[in-house]
Coordinates of C-alpha atoms in Angstrom, one line a residue:
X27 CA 0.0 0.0 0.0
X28 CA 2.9 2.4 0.6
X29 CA 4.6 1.8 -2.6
X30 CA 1.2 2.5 -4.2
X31 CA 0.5 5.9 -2.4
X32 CA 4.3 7.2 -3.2
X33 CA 3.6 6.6 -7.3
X34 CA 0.8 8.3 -6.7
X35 CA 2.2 11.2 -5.3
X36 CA 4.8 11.0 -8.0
X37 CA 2.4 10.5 -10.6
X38 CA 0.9 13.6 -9.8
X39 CA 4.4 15.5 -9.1
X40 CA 5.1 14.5 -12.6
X41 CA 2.0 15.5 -14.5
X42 CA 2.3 18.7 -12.5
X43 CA 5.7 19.6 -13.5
X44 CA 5.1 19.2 -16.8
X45 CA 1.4 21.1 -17.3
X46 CA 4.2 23.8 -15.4
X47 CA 6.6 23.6 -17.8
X48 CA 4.8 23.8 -21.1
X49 CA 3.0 27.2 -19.6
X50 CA 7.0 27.9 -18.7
X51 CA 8.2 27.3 -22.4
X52 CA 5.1 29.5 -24.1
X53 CA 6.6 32.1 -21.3
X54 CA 9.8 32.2 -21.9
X55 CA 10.1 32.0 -25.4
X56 CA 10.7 28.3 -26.3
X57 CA 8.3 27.7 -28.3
X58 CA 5.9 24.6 -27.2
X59 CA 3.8 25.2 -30.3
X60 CA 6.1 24.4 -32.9
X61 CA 4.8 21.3 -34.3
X62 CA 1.3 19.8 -36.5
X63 CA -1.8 20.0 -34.9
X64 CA -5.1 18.9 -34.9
X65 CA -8.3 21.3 -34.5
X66 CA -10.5 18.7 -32.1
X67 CA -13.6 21.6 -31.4
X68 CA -14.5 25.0 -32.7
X69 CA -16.8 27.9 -30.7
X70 CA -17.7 30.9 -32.5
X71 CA -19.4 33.6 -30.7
X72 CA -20.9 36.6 -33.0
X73 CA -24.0 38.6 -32.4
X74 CA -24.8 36.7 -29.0
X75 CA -25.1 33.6 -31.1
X76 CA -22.7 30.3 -30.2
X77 CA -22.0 27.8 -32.6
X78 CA -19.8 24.8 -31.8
X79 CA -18.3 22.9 -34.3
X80 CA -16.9 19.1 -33.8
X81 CA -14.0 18.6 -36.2
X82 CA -13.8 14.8 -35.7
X83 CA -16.9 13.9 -37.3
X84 CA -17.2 15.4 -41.2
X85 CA -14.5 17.6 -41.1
X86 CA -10.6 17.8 -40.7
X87 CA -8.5 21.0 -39.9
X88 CA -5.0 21.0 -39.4
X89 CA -2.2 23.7 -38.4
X90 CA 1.4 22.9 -38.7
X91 CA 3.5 25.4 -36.6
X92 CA 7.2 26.2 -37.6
X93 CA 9.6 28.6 -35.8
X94 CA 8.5 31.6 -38.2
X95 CA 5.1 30.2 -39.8
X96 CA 2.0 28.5 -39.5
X97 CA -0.2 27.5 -42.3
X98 CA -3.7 25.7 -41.7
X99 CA -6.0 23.4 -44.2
X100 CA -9.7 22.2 -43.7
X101 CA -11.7 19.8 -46.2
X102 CA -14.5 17.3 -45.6
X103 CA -14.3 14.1 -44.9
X104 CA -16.5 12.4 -47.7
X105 CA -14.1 13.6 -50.2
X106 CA -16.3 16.4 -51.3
X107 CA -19.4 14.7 -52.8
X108 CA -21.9 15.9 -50.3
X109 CA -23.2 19.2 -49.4
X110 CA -20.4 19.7 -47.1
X111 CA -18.0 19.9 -49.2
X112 CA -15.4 21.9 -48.4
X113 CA -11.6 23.2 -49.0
X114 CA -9.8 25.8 -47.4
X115 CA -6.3 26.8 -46.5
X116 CA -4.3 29.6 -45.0
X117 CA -1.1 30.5 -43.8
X118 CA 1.5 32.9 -42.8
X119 CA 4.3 34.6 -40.7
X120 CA 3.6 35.1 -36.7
X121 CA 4.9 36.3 -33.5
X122 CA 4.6 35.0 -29.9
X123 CA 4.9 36.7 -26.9
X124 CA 4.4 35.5 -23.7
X125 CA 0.7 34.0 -24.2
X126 CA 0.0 35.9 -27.1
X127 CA 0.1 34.2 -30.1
X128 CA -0.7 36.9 -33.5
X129 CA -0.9 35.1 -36.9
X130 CA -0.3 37.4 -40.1
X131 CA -3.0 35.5 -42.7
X132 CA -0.7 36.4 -45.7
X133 CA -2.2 33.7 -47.9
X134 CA -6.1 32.3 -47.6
X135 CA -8.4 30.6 -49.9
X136 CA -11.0 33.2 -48.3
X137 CA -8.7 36.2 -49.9
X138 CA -10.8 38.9 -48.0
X139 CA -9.2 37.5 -45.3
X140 CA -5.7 38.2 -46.1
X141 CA -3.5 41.0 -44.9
X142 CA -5.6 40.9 -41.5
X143 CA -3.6 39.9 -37.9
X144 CA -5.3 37.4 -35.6
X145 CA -4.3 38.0 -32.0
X146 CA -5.0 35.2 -29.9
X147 CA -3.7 33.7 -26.1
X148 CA -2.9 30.5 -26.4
X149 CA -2.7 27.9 -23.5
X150 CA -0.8 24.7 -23.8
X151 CA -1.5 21.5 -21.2
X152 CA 0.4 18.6 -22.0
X153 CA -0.6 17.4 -25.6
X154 CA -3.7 20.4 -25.7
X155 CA -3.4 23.8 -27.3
X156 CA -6.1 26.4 -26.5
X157 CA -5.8 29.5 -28.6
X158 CA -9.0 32.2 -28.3
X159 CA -9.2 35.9 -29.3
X160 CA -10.9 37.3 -31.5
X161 CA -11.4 37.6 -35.4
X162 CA -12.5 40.8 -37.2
X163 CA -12.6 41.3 -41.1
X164 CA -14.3 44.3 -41.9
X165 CA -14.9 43.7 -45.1
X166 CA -16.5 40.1 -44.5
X167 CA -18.6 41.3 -42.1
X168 CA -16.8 39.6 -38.9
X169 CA -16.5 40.1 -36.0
X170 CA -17.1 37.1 -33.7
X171 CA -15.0 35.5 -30.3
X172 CA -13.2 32.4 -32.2
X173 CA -12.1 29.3 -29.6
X174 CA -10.2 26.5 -30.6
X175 CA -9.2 23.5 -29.5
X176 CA -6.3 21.5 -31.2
X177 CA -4.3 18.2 -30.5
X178 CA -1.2 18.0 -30.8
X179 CA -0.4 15.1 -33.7
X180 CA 2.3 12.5 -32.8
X181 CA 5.1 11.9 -34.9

């Protein structure tokens, strides 16, 4: 029973320090979100309205983080022969500071998009990424409260 409660208490010790020190690397500037990850859920708040979308089921969005530049893609899952069909990519140069992650949409399928900067904090826990802020684009009529929640995909 003792050697049971004291990996328990290291089990916990460990999963601490390392939820610490993924907050730590985002902090000091060794950046945890370089890397290819995986949009899991999607909430978009505009006009008082909340929509949440599940990106497991008929849809796939990726990011893939460098040092200097992120790009995204999204496209359906049934290969684009239903009425969700569905391509779009974007991508660009961004900075990090702290918690505050701003991405510089240079290039974007939606090309009223581009030339716009999305700040956002971001959060990482172990293998999660939370990034939220929020999104306007005059000219496409947004302005909405975007959350994301991304996985982090295993080599």
């Amino acid at each position: 029973m003792k050697i049971i409660f004291q990996l328990a208490i290291l089990s916990i010790f460990s999963i601490s320090c390392n939820q610490k020190l993924d907050k730590a690397r985002i902090k000091d500037g060794d950046n945890a979100m370089v890397g290819t990850w995986k949009l899991m859920s999607g909430t978009l708040i505009e006009k008082g309205d909340t929509t949440v979308t599940d990106y497991t089921k008929k849809l796939s969005f990726i990011k893939i983080i460098n040092k200097t530049h992120f790009a995204f893609l999204q496209h359906d899952l049934n290969k684009g022969k239903d009425s969700v069909a569905i391509f779009s990519a974007g991508g660009g140069e961004y900075s990090l500071k702290d918690s505050l992650y701003t991405e510089k949409l240079e290039y974007c399928s939606a090309r009223e998009w581009e030339g716009h900067d999305f700040p956002f904090t971001v959060t990482i826990n172990g293998d999660t990424l939370i990034q939220n802020g929020v999104e306007i684009v005059e000219s496409a009529g947004i302005n909405r409260i975007n959350i994301e929640k991304y996985v982090r995909v295993k080599e």
